[in-house]
PDB file of C-alpha atoms and ligand atoms in Angstrom:
ATOM      1  CA  UNK A   3      -0.692 -18.585   7.011  1.00 66.00           C
ATOM      2  CA  UNK A   4       1.404 -16.780   4.682  1.00 92.00           C
ATOM      3  CA  UNK A   5      -0.012 -13.729   2.871  1.00 97.00           C
ATOM      4  CA  UNK A   6      -1.766 -14.149  -0.322  1.00 98.00           C
ATOM      5  CA  UNK A   7      -4.426 -12.567  -2.635  1.00 98.00           C
ATOM      6  CA  UNK A   8      -7.225 -14.553  -4.237  1.00 98.00           C
ATOM      7  CA  UNK A   9      -8.727 -13.379  -7.481  1.00 98.00           C
ATOM      8  CA  UNK A  10     -12.304 -14.341  -8.345  1.00 98.00           C
ATOM      9  CA  UNK A  11     -15.319 -13.560 -10.502  1.00 98.00           C
ATOM     10  CA  UNK A  12     -19.010 -14.267 -10.026  1.00 97.00           C
ATOM     11  CA  UNK A  13     -22.410 -13.411 -11.452  1.00 96.00           C
ATOM     12  CA  UNK A  14     -21.395 -14.693 -14.986  1.00 94.00           C
ATOM     13  CA  UNK A  15     -18.370 -12.474 -14.983  1.00 95.00           C
ATOM     14  CA  UNK A  16     -20.217  -9.262 -14.119  1.00 96.00           C
ATOM     15  CA  UNK A  17     -18.509  -9.136 -10.602  1.00 97.00           C
ATOM     16  CA  UNK A  18     -14.844  -9.335 -10.061  1.00 97.00           C
ATOM     17  CA  UNK A  19     -13.324  -9.576  -6.620  1.00 98.00           C
ATOM     18  CA  UNK A  20     -10.004  -9.810  -4.774  1.00 98.00           C
ATOM     19  CA  UNK A  21      -9.374 -10.497  -1.068  1.00 98.00           C
ATOM     20  CA  UNK A  22      -6.167 -10.922   0.680  1.00 98.00           C
ATOM     21  CA  UNK A  23      -4.374 -11.452   3.986  1.00 98.00           C
ATOM     22  CA  UNK A  24      -1.441  -9.088   4.389  1.00 98.00           C
ATOM     23  CA  UNK A  25      -0.460  -9.573   8.078  1.00 97.00           C
ATOM     24  CA  UNK A  26       3.253 -10.528   7.340  1.00 97.00           C
ATOM     25  CA  UNK A  27       3.662  -7.627   4.879  1.00 98.00           C
ATOM     26  CA  UNK A  28       2.229  -4.951   7.317  1.00 97.00           C
ATOM     27  CA  UNK A  29       4.392  -6.480  10.132  1.00 97.00           C
ATOM     28  CA  UNK A  30       7.422  -6.007   7.984  1.00 96.00           C
ATOM     29  CA  UNK A  31       6.594  -2.525   6.964  1.00 97.00           C
ATOM     30  CA  UNK A  32       5.846  -1.542  10.541  1.00 96.00           C
ATOM     31  CA  UNK A  33       9.158  -2.990  11.711  1.00 95.00           C
ATOM     32  CA  UNK A  34      11.258  -1.506   8.985  1.00 95.00           C
ATOM     33  CA  UNK A  35       9.809   1.943   9.587  1.00 95.00           C
ATOM     34  CA  UNK A  36       9.506   1.638  13.430  1.00 95.00           C
ATOM     35  CA  UNK A  37       5.853   2.483  13.151  1.00 96.00           C
ATOM     36  CA  UNK A  38       3.640   3.097  16.218  1.00 95.00           C
ATOM     37  CA  UNK A  39       0.059   1.722  15.974  1.00 94.00           C
ATOM     38  CA  UNK A  40      -1.428   4.733  13.934  1.00 95.00           C
ATOM     39  CA  UNK A  41       1.192   4.673  11.265  1.00 96.00           C
ATOM     40  CA  UNK A  42       1.104   0.826  11.033  1.00 96.00           C
ATOM     41  CA  UNK A  43      -2.699   1.140  10.372  1.00 96.00           C
ATOM     42  CA  UNK A  44      -2.462   3.937   7.900  1.00 97.00           C
ATOM     43  CA  UNK A  45       0.562   2.488   5.888  1.00 98.00           C
ATOM     44  CA  UNK A  46      -0.873  -1.076   6.257  1.00 97.00           C
ATOM     45  CA  UNK A  47      -4.206  -0.251   4.836  1.00 97.00           C
ATOM     46  CA  UNK A  48      -2.584   1.537   1.905  1.00 98.00           C
ATOM     47  CA  UNK A  49      -0.110  -1.249   1.288  1.00 98.00           C
ATOM     48  CA  UNK A  50      -2.993  -3.725   1.464  1.00 98.00           C
ATOM     49  CA  UNK A  51      -4.796  -1.864  -1.195  1.00 98.00           C
ATOM     50  CA  UNK A  52      -1.531  -1.507  -3.246  1.00 98.00           C
ATOM     51  CA  UNK A  53      -0.968  -5.270  -3.136  1.00 98.00           C
ATOM     52  CA  UNK A  54      -4.524  -5.886  -4.669  1.00 98.00           C
ATOM     53  CA  UNK A  55      -4.113  -3.087  -7.143  1.00 97.00           C
ATOM     54  CA  UNK A  56      -0.843  -4.618  -8.206  1.00 97.00           C
ATOM     55  CA  UNK A  57      -2.394  -7.954  -9.101  1.00 97.00           C
ATOM     56  CA  UNK A  58      -4.922  -6.081 -11.240  1.00 95.00           C
ATOM     57  CA  UNK A  59      -1.875  -5.156 -13.438  1.00 94.00           C
ATOM     58  CA  UNK A  60      -0.069  -7.217 -16.068  1.00 90.00           C
ATOM     59  CA  UNK A  61       3.587  -8.232 -16.690  1.00 89.00           C
ATOM     60  CA  UNK A  62       5.941  -5.431 -15.956  1.00 90.00           C
ATOM     61  CA  UNK A  63       3.390  -2.881 -15.060  1.00 94.00           C
ATOM     62  CA  UNK A  64       3.683  -1.129 -11.679  1.00 95.00           C
ATOM     63  CA  UNK A  65       1.279   1.043  -9.533  1.00 97.00           C
ATOM     64  CA  UNK A  66       2.279   3.789  -7.094  1.00 97.00           C
ATOM     65  CA  UNK A  67      -0.162   5.173  -4.564  1.00 98.00           C
ATOM     66  CA  UNK A  68       0.364   8.483  -2.860  1.00 98.00           C
ATOM     67  CA  UNK A  69      -1.796   9.583   0.079  1.00 98.00           C
ATOM     68  CA  UNK A  70      -0.895  13.199   0.491  1.00 98.00           C
ATOM     69  CA  UNK A  71      -2.813  14.540   3.367  1.00 98.00           C
ATOM     70  CA  UNK A  72      -2.073  17.645   5.736  1.00 98.00           C
ATOM     71  CA  UNK A  73      -2.453  15.415   8.865  1.00 98.00           C
ATOM     72  CA  UNK A  74       0.469  14.592  11.326  1.00 98.00           C
ATOM     73  CA  UNK A  75       1.348  11.287   9.675  1.00 98.00           C
ATOM     74  CA  UNK A  76       2.483  13.153   6.710  1.00 98.00           C
ATOM     75  CA  UNK A  77       2.862  11.487   3.205  1.00 97.00           C
ATOM     76  CA  UNK A  78       2.292   7.880   2.558  1.00 98.00           C
ATOM     77  CA  UNK A  79       3.725   6.242  -0.512  1.00 98.00           C
ATOM     78  CA  UNK A  80       3.134   2.536  -1.682  1.00 98.00           C
ATOM     79  CA  UNK A  81       4.261   0.859  -4.734  1.00 96.00           C
ATOM     80  CA  UNK A  82       3.363  -2.501  -6.130  1.00 97.00           C
ATOM     81  CA  UNK A  83       3.855  -4.722  -9.030  1.00 96.00           C
ATOM     82  CA  UNK A  84       1.819  -7.523 -10.776  1.00 96.00           C
ATOM     83  CA  UNK A  85       3.533 -10.139  -8.668  1.00 96.00           C
ATOM     84  CA  UNK A  86       2.183  -8.438  -5.370  1.00 96.00           C
ATOM     85  CA  UNK A  87       5.679  -7.357  -4.519  1.00 97.00           C
ATOM     86  CA  UNK A  88       5.008  -4.266  -2.332  1.00 97.00           C
ATOM     87  CA  UNK A  89       6.994  -1.511  -0.550  1.00 97.00           C
ATOM     88  CA  UNK A  90       5.890   1.462   1.260  1.00 97.00           C
ATOM     89  CA  UNK A  91       6.945   4.604   3.269  1.00 96.00           C
ATOM     90  CA  UNK A  92       5.249   6.886   5.801  1.00 97.00           C
ATOM     91  CA  UNK A  93       6.707  10.112   6.573  1.00 97.00           C
ATOM     92  CA  UNK A  94       6.043  10.375  10.344  1.00 97.00           C
ATOM     93  CA  UNK A  95       5.839   6.785  11.856  1.00 97.00           C
ATOM     94  CA  UNK A  96       5.850   7.885  15.531  1.00 97.00           C
ATOM     95  CA  UNK A  97       2.566   9.999  15.646  1.00 96.00           C
ATOM     96  CA  UNK A  98       0.060   9.204  18.156  1.00 92.00           C
ATOM     97  CA  UNK A  99      -3.529  10.676  18.547  1.00 91.00           C
ATOM     98  CA  UNK A 100      -6.247  10.189  21.101  1.00 85.00           C
ATOM     99  CA  UNK A 101      -8.514   7.084  20.180  1.00 81.00           C
ATOM    100  CA  UNK A 102     -11.554   7.817  18.405  1.00 77.00           C
ATOM    101  CA  UNK A 103     -15.095   7.181  19.775  1.00 71.00           C
ATOM    102  CA  UNK A 104     -16.758   3.792  18.782  1.00 61.00           C
ATOM    103  CA  UNK A 105     -14.237   1.174  17.682  1.00 53.00           C
ATOM    104  CA  UNK A 106     -14.742  -1.988  15.674  1.00 49.00           C
ATOM    105  CA  UNK A 107     -14.757  -4.318  18.466  1.00 46.00           C
ATOM    106  CA  UNK A 108     -13.522  -4.388  22.000  1.00 44.00           C
ATOM    107  CA  UNK A 109      -9.918  -5.008  22.105  1.00 45.00           C
ATOM    108  CA  UNK A 110      -8.964  -3.104  19.029  1.00 54.00           C
ATOM    109  CA  UNK A 111      -7.340   0.273  19.553  1.00 56.00           C
ATOM    110  CA  UNK A 112      -9.716   2.888  18.103  1.00 78.00           C
ATOM    111  CA  UNK A 113      -7.135   4.380  15.919  1.00 89.00           C
ATOM    112  CA  UNK A 114      -8.024   7.694  14.237  1.00 92.00           C
ATOM    113  CA  UNK A 115      -6.444   7.141  10.956  1.00 95.00           C
ATOM    114  CA  UNK A 116      -8.627   9.885   9.282  1.00 95.00           C
ATOM    115  CA  UNK A 117      -7.332  12.487  11.599  1.00 95.00           C
ATOM    116  CA  UNK A 118      -3.741  11.276  11.223  1.00 97.00           C
ATOM    117  CA  UNK A 119      -4.009  11.438   7.391  1.00 97.00           C
ATOM    118  CA  UNK A 120      -5.994  14.596   7.234  1.00 97.00           C
ATOM    119  CA  UNK A 121      -7.208  16.393   4.225  1.00 98.00           C
ATOM    120  CA  UNK A 122      -5.586  16.308   0.815  1.00 98.00           C
ATOM    121  CA  UNK A 123      -5.237  14.086  -2.279  1.00 98.00           C
ATOM    122  CA  UNK A 124      -4.999  10.492  -3.239  1.00 98.00           C
ATOM    123  CA  UNK A 125      -2.830   9.891  -6.366  1.00 97.00           C
ATOM    124  CA  UNK A 126      -2.606   6.697  -8.208  1.00 97.00           C
ATOM    125  CA  UNK A 127       0.053   6.364 -10.901  1.00 96.00           C
ATOM    126  CA  UNK A 128       0.095   3.466 -13.169  1.00 94.00           C
ATOM    127  CA  UNK A 129       3.213   2.819 -15.202  1.00 92.00           C
ATOM    128  CA  UNK A 130       1.865   0.651 -18.027  1.00 87.00           C
ATOM    129  CA  UNK A 131       5.170   0.559 -19.925  1.00 81.00           C
ATOM    130  CA  UNK A 132       4.203   3.417 -22.160  1.00 80.00           C
ATOM    131  CA  UNK A 133       6.087   6.648 -22.537  1.00 79.00           C
ATOM    132  CA  UNK A 134       4.126   8.553 -19.860  1.00 86.00           C
ATOM    133  CA  UNK A 135       2.797   6.942 -16.583  1.00 90.00           C
ATOM    134  CA  UNK A 136      -0.805   7.489 -16.106  1.00 90.00           C
ATOM    135  CA  UNK A 137      -1.799   9.356 -13.007  1.00 93.00           C
ATOM    136  CA  UNK A 138      -5.329   9.718 -11.544  1.00 93.00           C
ATOM    137  CA  UNK A 139      -6.082  11.897  -8.590  1.00 95.00           C
ATOM    138  CA  UNK A 140      -9.079  12.646  -6.240  1.00 96.00           C
ATOM    139  CA  UNK A 141      -9.526  14.611  -3.048  1.00 97.00           C
ATOM    140  CA  UNK A 142      -9.261  12.461  -0.037  1.00 97.00           C
ATOM    141  CA  UNK A 143     -12.833  11.498   1.150  1.00 96.00           C
ATOM    142  CA  UNK A 144     -12.041  11.080   4.842  1.00 95.00           C
ATOM    143  CA  UNK A 145      -8.478   9.900   5.258  1.00 95.00           C
ATOM    144  CA  UNK A 146      -9.576   6.450   6.440  1.00 95.00           C
ATOM    145  CA  UNK A 147      -7.975   5.017   3.261  1.00 96.00           C
ATOM    146  CA  UNK A 148     -10.687   2.421   2.331  1.00 96.00           C
ATOM    147  CA  UNK A 149     -13.369   5.101   1.712  1.00 95.00           C
ATOM    148  CA  UNK A 150     -10.818   7.142  -0.145  1.00 97.00           C
ATOM    149  CA  UNK A 151     -10.337   4.280  -2.677  1.00 97.00           C
ATOM    150  CA  UNK A 152     -14.070   3.629  -3.023  1.00 96.00           C
ATOM    151  CA  UNK A 153     -14.245   7.388  -4.003  1.00 95.00           C
ATOM    152  CA  UNK A 154     -11.210   7.048  -6.274  1.00 96.00           C
ATOM    153  CA  UNK A 155     -12.902   4.155  -8.193  1.00 95.00           C
ATOM    154  CA  UNK A 156     -16.132   6.061  -8.528  1.00 93.00           C
ATOM    155  CA  UNK A 157     -14.582   9.201  -9.725  1.00 92.00           C
ATOM    156  CA  UNK A 158     -11.533   8.098 -11.700  1.00 87.00           C
ATOM    157  CA  UNK A 159     -12.548   4.876 -13.127  1.00 85.00           C
ATOM    158  CA  UNK A 160     -16.297   5.043 -12.995  1.00 89.00           C
ATOM    159  CA  UNK A 161     -16.522   1.530 -11.289  1.00 89.00           C
ATOM    160  CA  UNK A 162     -18.911   0.788  -8.464  1.00 91.00           C
ATOM    161  CA  UNK A 163     -16.550  -0.737  -5.869  1.00 95.00           C
ATOM    162  CA  UNK A 164     -16.992  -2.070  -2.502  1.00 95.00           C
ATOM    163  CA  UNK A 165     -13.927  -2.595  -0.380  1.00 96.00           C
ATOM    164  CA  UNK A 166     -12.441  -2.899   3.106  1.00 95.00           C
ATOM    165  CA  UNK A 167      -9.008  -2.541   4.450  1.00 96.00           C
ATOM    166  CA  UNK A 168      -8.062  -3.607   8.005  1.00 95.00           C
ATOM    167  CA  UNK A 169      -5.020  -3.592  10.219  1.00 95.00           C
ATOM    168  CA  UNK A 170      -5.252  -4.863  13.819  1.00 94.00           C
ATOM    169  CA  UNK A 171      -2.631  -3.726  16.192  1.00 92.00           C
ATOM    170  CA  UNK A 172      -2.403  -4.881  19.724  1.00 87.00           C
ATOM    171  CA  UNK A 173      -1.423  -2.904  22.744  1.00 82.00           C
ATOM    172  CA  UNK A 174       2.109  -3.747  22.386  1.00 84.00           C
ATOM    173  CA  UNK A 175       2.184  -2.059  19.016  1.00 89.00           C
ATOM    174  CA  UNK A 176       2.484  -5.362  17.132  1.00 92.00           C
ATOM    175  CA  UNK A 177       0.551  -6.114  14.040  1.00 95.00           C
ATOM    176  CA  UNK A 178      -1.938  -8.936  14.780  1.00 94.00           C
ATOM    177  CA  UNK A 179      -3.803  -9.144  11.623  1.00 95.00           C
ATOM    178  CA  UNK A 180      -4.243  -7.365   8.260  1.00 97.00           C
ATOM    179  CA  UNK A 181      -6.226  -7.820   5.045  1.00 97.00           C
ATOM    180  CA  UNK A 182      -8.796  -6.497   2.744  1.00 97.00           C
ATOM    181  CA  UNK A 183     -11.187  -7.130  -0.081  1.00 98.00           C
ATOM    182  CA  UNK A 184     -12.223  -5.348  -3.276  1.00 98.00           C
ATOM    183  CA  UNK A 185     -15.606  -6.138  -5.118  1.00 97.00           C
ATOM    184  CA  UNK A 186     -16.296  -4.439  -8.478  1.00 96.00           C
ATOM    185  CA  UNK A 187     -19.448  -4.517 -10.255  1.00 94.00           C
ATOM    186  CA  UNK A 188     -19.392  -4.275 -14.054  1.00 92.00           C
ATOM    187  CA  UNK A 189     -22.347  -3.160 -15.994  1.00 92.00           C
ATOM    188  CA  UNK A 190     -25.449  -5.682 -16.140  1.00 93.00           C
ATOM    189  CA  UNK A 191     -25.527  -6.783 -12.533  1.00 93.00           C
ATOM    190  CA  UNK A 192     -29.267  -7.535 -11.446  1.00 94.00           C
ATOM    191  CA  UNK A 193     -30.702  -5.237  -8.840  1.00 93.00           C
ATOM    192  CA  UNK A 194     -31.445  -8.233  -6.529  1.00 95.00           C
ATOM    193  CA  UNK A 195     -27.695  -9.189  -6.496  1.00 95.00           C
ATOM    194  CA  UNK A 196     -26.728  -5.620  -5.761  1.00 94.00           C
ATOM    195  CA  UNK A 197     -29.257  -5.508  -2.841  1.00 95.00           C
ATOM    196  CA  UNK A 198     -27.970  -8.778  -1.575  1.00 96.00           C
ATOM    197  CA  UNK A 199     -24.315  -7.630  -1.608  1.00 96.00           C
ATOM    198  CA  UNK A 200     -25.398  -4.382   0.154  1.00 95.00           C
ATOM    199  CA  UNK A 201     -27.135  -6.281   2.830  1.00 96.00           C
ATOM    200  CA  UNK A 202     -24.098  -8.550   3.413  1.00 96.00           C
ATOM    201  CA  UNK A 203     -21.855  -5.518   3.563  1.00 95.00           C
ATOM    202  CA  UNK A 204     -24.053  -3.753   6.107  1.00 94.00           C
ATOM    203  CA  UNK A 205     -23.670  -6.638   8.645  1.00 93.00           C
ATOM    204  CA  UNK A 206     -20.206  -7.433   7.739  1.00 92.00           C
ATOM    205  CA  UNK A 207     -17.927  -7.647  10.856  1.00 91.00           C
ATOM    206  CA  UNK A 208     -14.593  -5.893  10.967  1.00 90.00           C
ATOM    207  CA  UNK A 209     -12.301  -7.664   8.618  1.00 93.00           C
ATOM    208  CA  UNK A 210      -9.492  -8.153  10.962  1.00 93.00           C
ATOM    209  CA  UNK A 211     -11.868  -9.787  13.321  1.00 92.00           C
ATOM    210  CA  UNK A 212     -12.542 -12.483  10.730  1.00 94.00           C
ATOM    211  CA  UNK A 213      -8.812 -12.919  10.005  1.00 95.00           C
ATOM    212  CA  UNK A 214      -8.044 -13.254  13.721  1.00 94.00           C
ATOM    213  CA  UNK A 215     -10.660 -15.987  13.873  1.00 94.00           C
ATOM    214  CA  UNK A 216      -9.165 -17.833  11.014  1.00 94.00           C
ATOM    215  CA  UNK A 217     -11.086 -16.795   8.101  1.00 96.00           C
ATOM    216  CA  UNK A 218      -9.417 -17.174   4.637  1.00 97.00           C
ATOM    217  CA  UNK A 219      -9.639 -14.576   1.757  1.00 98.00           C
ATOM    218  CA  UNK A 220     -11.955 -17.104   0.070  1.00 98.00           C
ATOM    219  CA  UNK A 221     -14.243 -17.345   3.245  1.00 97.00           C
ATOM    220  CA  UNK A 222     -14.460 -13.489   3.135  1.00 97.00           C
ATOM    221  CA  UNK A 223     -15.681 -13.350  -0.434  1.00 97.00           C
ATOM    222  CA  UNK A 224     -18.119 -16.267   0.261  1.00 97.00           C
ATOM    223  CA  UNK A 225     -19.874 -14.190   2.815  1.00 95.00           C
ATOM    224  CA  UNK A 226     -20.376 -11.250   0.459  1.00 96.00           C
ATOM    225  CA  UNK A 227     -21.143 -12.536  -2.978  1.00 96.00           C
ATOM    226  CA  UNK A 228     -24.308 -14.278  -4.102  1.00 94.00           C
ATOM    227  CA  UNK A 229     -24.275 -17.493  -6.147  1.00 93.00           C
ATOM    228  CA  UNK A 230     -21.284 -19.482  -7.179  1.00 95.00           C
ATOM    229  CA  UNK A 231     -17.804 -17.873  -7.147  1.00 97.00           C
ATOM    230  CA  UNK A 232     -14.995 -18.769  -9.512  1.00 97.00           C
ATOM    231  CA  UNK A 233     -11.714 -18.516  -7.584  1.00 98.00           C
ATOM    232  CA  UNK A 234      -9.312 -18.066 -10.482  1.00 97.00           C
ATOM    233  CA  UNK A 235      -5.825 -17.536  -9.111  1.00 96.00           C
ATOM    234  CA  UNK A 236      -3.837 -16.902  -5.875  1.00 97.00           C
ATOM    235  CA  UNK A 237      -0.771 -14.732  -5.521  1.00 97.00           C
ATOM    236  CA  UNK A 238       1.726 -14.667  -2.720  1.00 98.00           C
ATOM    237  CA  UNK A 239       2.292 -11.232  -1.333  1.00 98.00           C
ATOM    238  CA  UNK A 240       5.693 -10.108  -0.220  1.00 96.00           C
ATOM    239  CA  UNK A 241       7.617  -7.046   0.882  1.00 96.00           C
ATOM    240  CA  UNK A 242      10.273  -6.336  -1.769  1.00 95.00           C
ATOM    241  CA  UNK A 243      12.316  -3.324  -2.327  1.00 93.00           C
ATOM    242  CA  UNK A 244      14.280  -2.971  -5.603  1.00 88.00           C
ATOM    243  CA  UNK A 245      16.749  -0.487  -4.309  1.00 92.00           C
ATOM    244  CA  UNK A 246      20.520  -1.152  -4.776  1.00 94.00           C
ATOM    245  CA  UNK A 247      23.930   0.490  -4.287  1.00 94.00           C
ATOM    246  CA  UNK A 248      24.039   0.934  -8.001  1.00 94.00           C
ATOM    247  CA  UNK A 249      20.967   3.118  -8.056  1.00 92.00           C
ATOM    248  CA  UNK A 250      22.308   5.293  -5.060  1.00 93.00           C
ATOM    249  CA  UNK A 251      25.585   5.518  -6.940  1.00 93.00           C
ATOM    250  CA  UNK A 252      23.808   6.927  -9.977  1.00 93.00           C
ATOM    251  CA  UNK A 253      21.814   9.272  -7.648  1.00 91.00           C
ATOM    252  CA  UNK A 254      25.103  10.745  -6.243  1.00 92.00           C
ATOM    253  CA  UNK A 255      26.568  11.091  -9.840  1.00 93.00           C
ATOM    254  CA  UNK A 256      23.523  13.031 -10.834  1.00 92.00           C
ATOM    255  CA  UNK A 257      24.315  15.605  -8.245  1.00 91.00           C
ATOM    256  CA  UNK A 258      27.299  16.683 -10.234  1.00 91.00           C
ATOM    257  CA  UNK A 259      31.106  17.139  -9.436  1.00 92.00           C
ATOM    258  CA  UNK A 260      30.773  20.269  -7.383  1.00 92.00           C
ATOM    259  CA  UNK A 261      28.216  18.739  -5.007  1.00 92.00           C
ATOM    260  CA  UNK A 262      30.178  15.500  -4.570  1.00 93.00           C
ATOM    261  CA  UNK A 263      33.302  17.452  -3.837  1.00 93.00           C
ATOM    262  CA  UNK A 264      31.459  19.343  -1.228  1.00 93.00           C
ATOM    263  CA  UNK A 265      30.251  16.139   0.420  1.00 92.00           C
ATOM    264  CA  UNK A 266      33.810  14.843   0.261  1.00 91.00           C
ATOM    265  CA  UNK A 267      35.261  17.965   1.941  1.00 91.00           C
ATOM    266  CA  UNK A 268      32.569  18.535   4.626  1.00 92.00           C
ATOM    267  CA  UNK A 269      31.644  14.923   5.593  1.00 90.00           C
ATOM    268  CA  UNK A 270      34.345  12.704   4.231  1.00 88.00           C
ATOM    269  CA  UNK A 271      31.729  10.230   3.233  1.00 89.00           C
ATOM    270  CA  UNK A 272      28.001   9.591   2.952  1.00 91.00           C
ATOM    271  CA  UNK A 273      25.307   7.291   4.378  1.00 93.00           C
ATOM    272  CA  UNK A 274      22.308   7.137   2.060  1.00 93.00           C
ATOM    273  CA  UNK A 275      19.142   5.502   3.276  1.00 92.00           C
ATOM    274  CA  UNK A 276      16.462   4.037   1.230  1.00 94.00           C
ATOM    275  CA  UNK A 277      13.032   5.555   2.406  1.00 90.00           C
ATOM    276  CA  UNK A 278      11.231   2.453   1.409  1.00 92.00           C
ATOM    277  CA  UNK A 279      13.154  -0.193   3.240  1.00 92.00           C
ATOM    278  CA  UNK A 280      15.595   1.675   5.483  1.00 89.00           C
ATOM    279  CA  UNK A 281      18.510  -0.174   3.991  1.00 91.00           C
ATOM    280  CA  UNK A 282      21.609   1.984   4.589  1.00 93.00           C
ATOM    281  CA  UNK A 283      24.339   2.472   1.796  1.00 95.00           C
ATOM    282  CA  UNK A 284      27.793   3.736   2.922  1.00 94.00           C
ATOM    283  CA  UNK A 285      30.023   5.622   0.658  1.00 94.00           C
ATOM    284  CA  UNK A 286      33.541   6.311   2.083  1.00 94.00           C
ATOM    285  CA  UNK A 287      36.064   8.823   1.017  1.00 93.00           C
ATOM    286  CA  UNK A 288      37.601   6.506  -1.645  1.00 94.00           C
ATOM    287  CA  UNK A 289      34.105   5.654  -3.015  1.00 93.00           C
ATOM    288  CA  UNK A 290      33.352   9.487  -3.401  1.00 93.00           C
ATOM    289  CA  UNK A 291      36.727  10.140  -4.951  1.00 93.00           C
ATOM    290  CA  UNK A 292      35.935   7.576  -7.536  1.00 93.00           C
ATOM    291  CA  UNK A 293      32.475   9.153  -8.226  1.00 93.00           C
ATOM    292  CA  UNK A 294      33.943  12.560  -8.451  1.00 92.00           C
ATOM    293  CA  UNK A 295      36.345  11.429 -11.160  1.00 93.00           C
ATOM    294  CA  UNK A 296      33.429   9.899 -13.035  1.00 91.00           C
ATOM    295  CA  UNK A 297      31.418  12.948 -12.566  1.00 89.00           C
ATOM    296  CA  UNK A 298      34.266  15.263 -13.828  1.00 87.00           C
ATOM    297  CA  UNK A 299      34.959  13.144 -16.901  1.00 84.00           C
ATOM    298  CA  UNK A 300      31.178  13.265 -17.935  1.00 74.00           C
TER     299      UNK A 300
HETATM  300 ZN1   ZN B  30      15.049   0.059  -0.460  1.00 90.87          ZN
END
């Protein structure tokens, strides 16, 4: 099953929801960055949230999530657009920590994402095509990513939100399943409906367990939401990086003539690597000479 997000409403439009599978996306991120299990889980959960926050946007809008914790995994950055094109980066993909007590189910590694991420801040920047992008920031709640976003929505957007994000990594470090859901309640939801959702959430199994057993994003929402659900739209999710040689050229140019000359003299060339996709861009002596000329005539 290819990755996708489904968008839905229920309770006469007073509830909106998203659910997704992101197994392929997380596998690609994990492979590109050479992540071990803990980093796959931390980056994968963030990217899964990013994909869903992306489709909440419109047109050319983009969202960038920064998880800035003081734990050994370092910084996590994910950006996504309204077409659920997602890319992401984690500073230290090779960190391992001892397993945590009490896991979701037996064959899941009990990955201690909270300790890997540590304490710090969650920043969400939305570029809505206006002059200044809007950034909301909250302290990390526990570094487990899902709870951090629940807290973000409560603090920053005053929207009661239930959500889950899951990445299942097997013992051979490969990503077996990933996905998540977001349910948001708008004003006017009846108490009995809130109670129903809370009860369903309290006995809800780990989301990756459902995905491994073949549940679709639609199935997941059916288990949680009372009454009839209107499934509005589905969006394919993909890994996409918009880096280009052109962009790196401009980056080199912006360093100025003196800096380019020193790279030329010391290294005779440059290899620049995109943090998001690990694509490498080579600039040889001739390329740098050309850029130097351009920089000098600016
Ligand atoms: Zn790239």
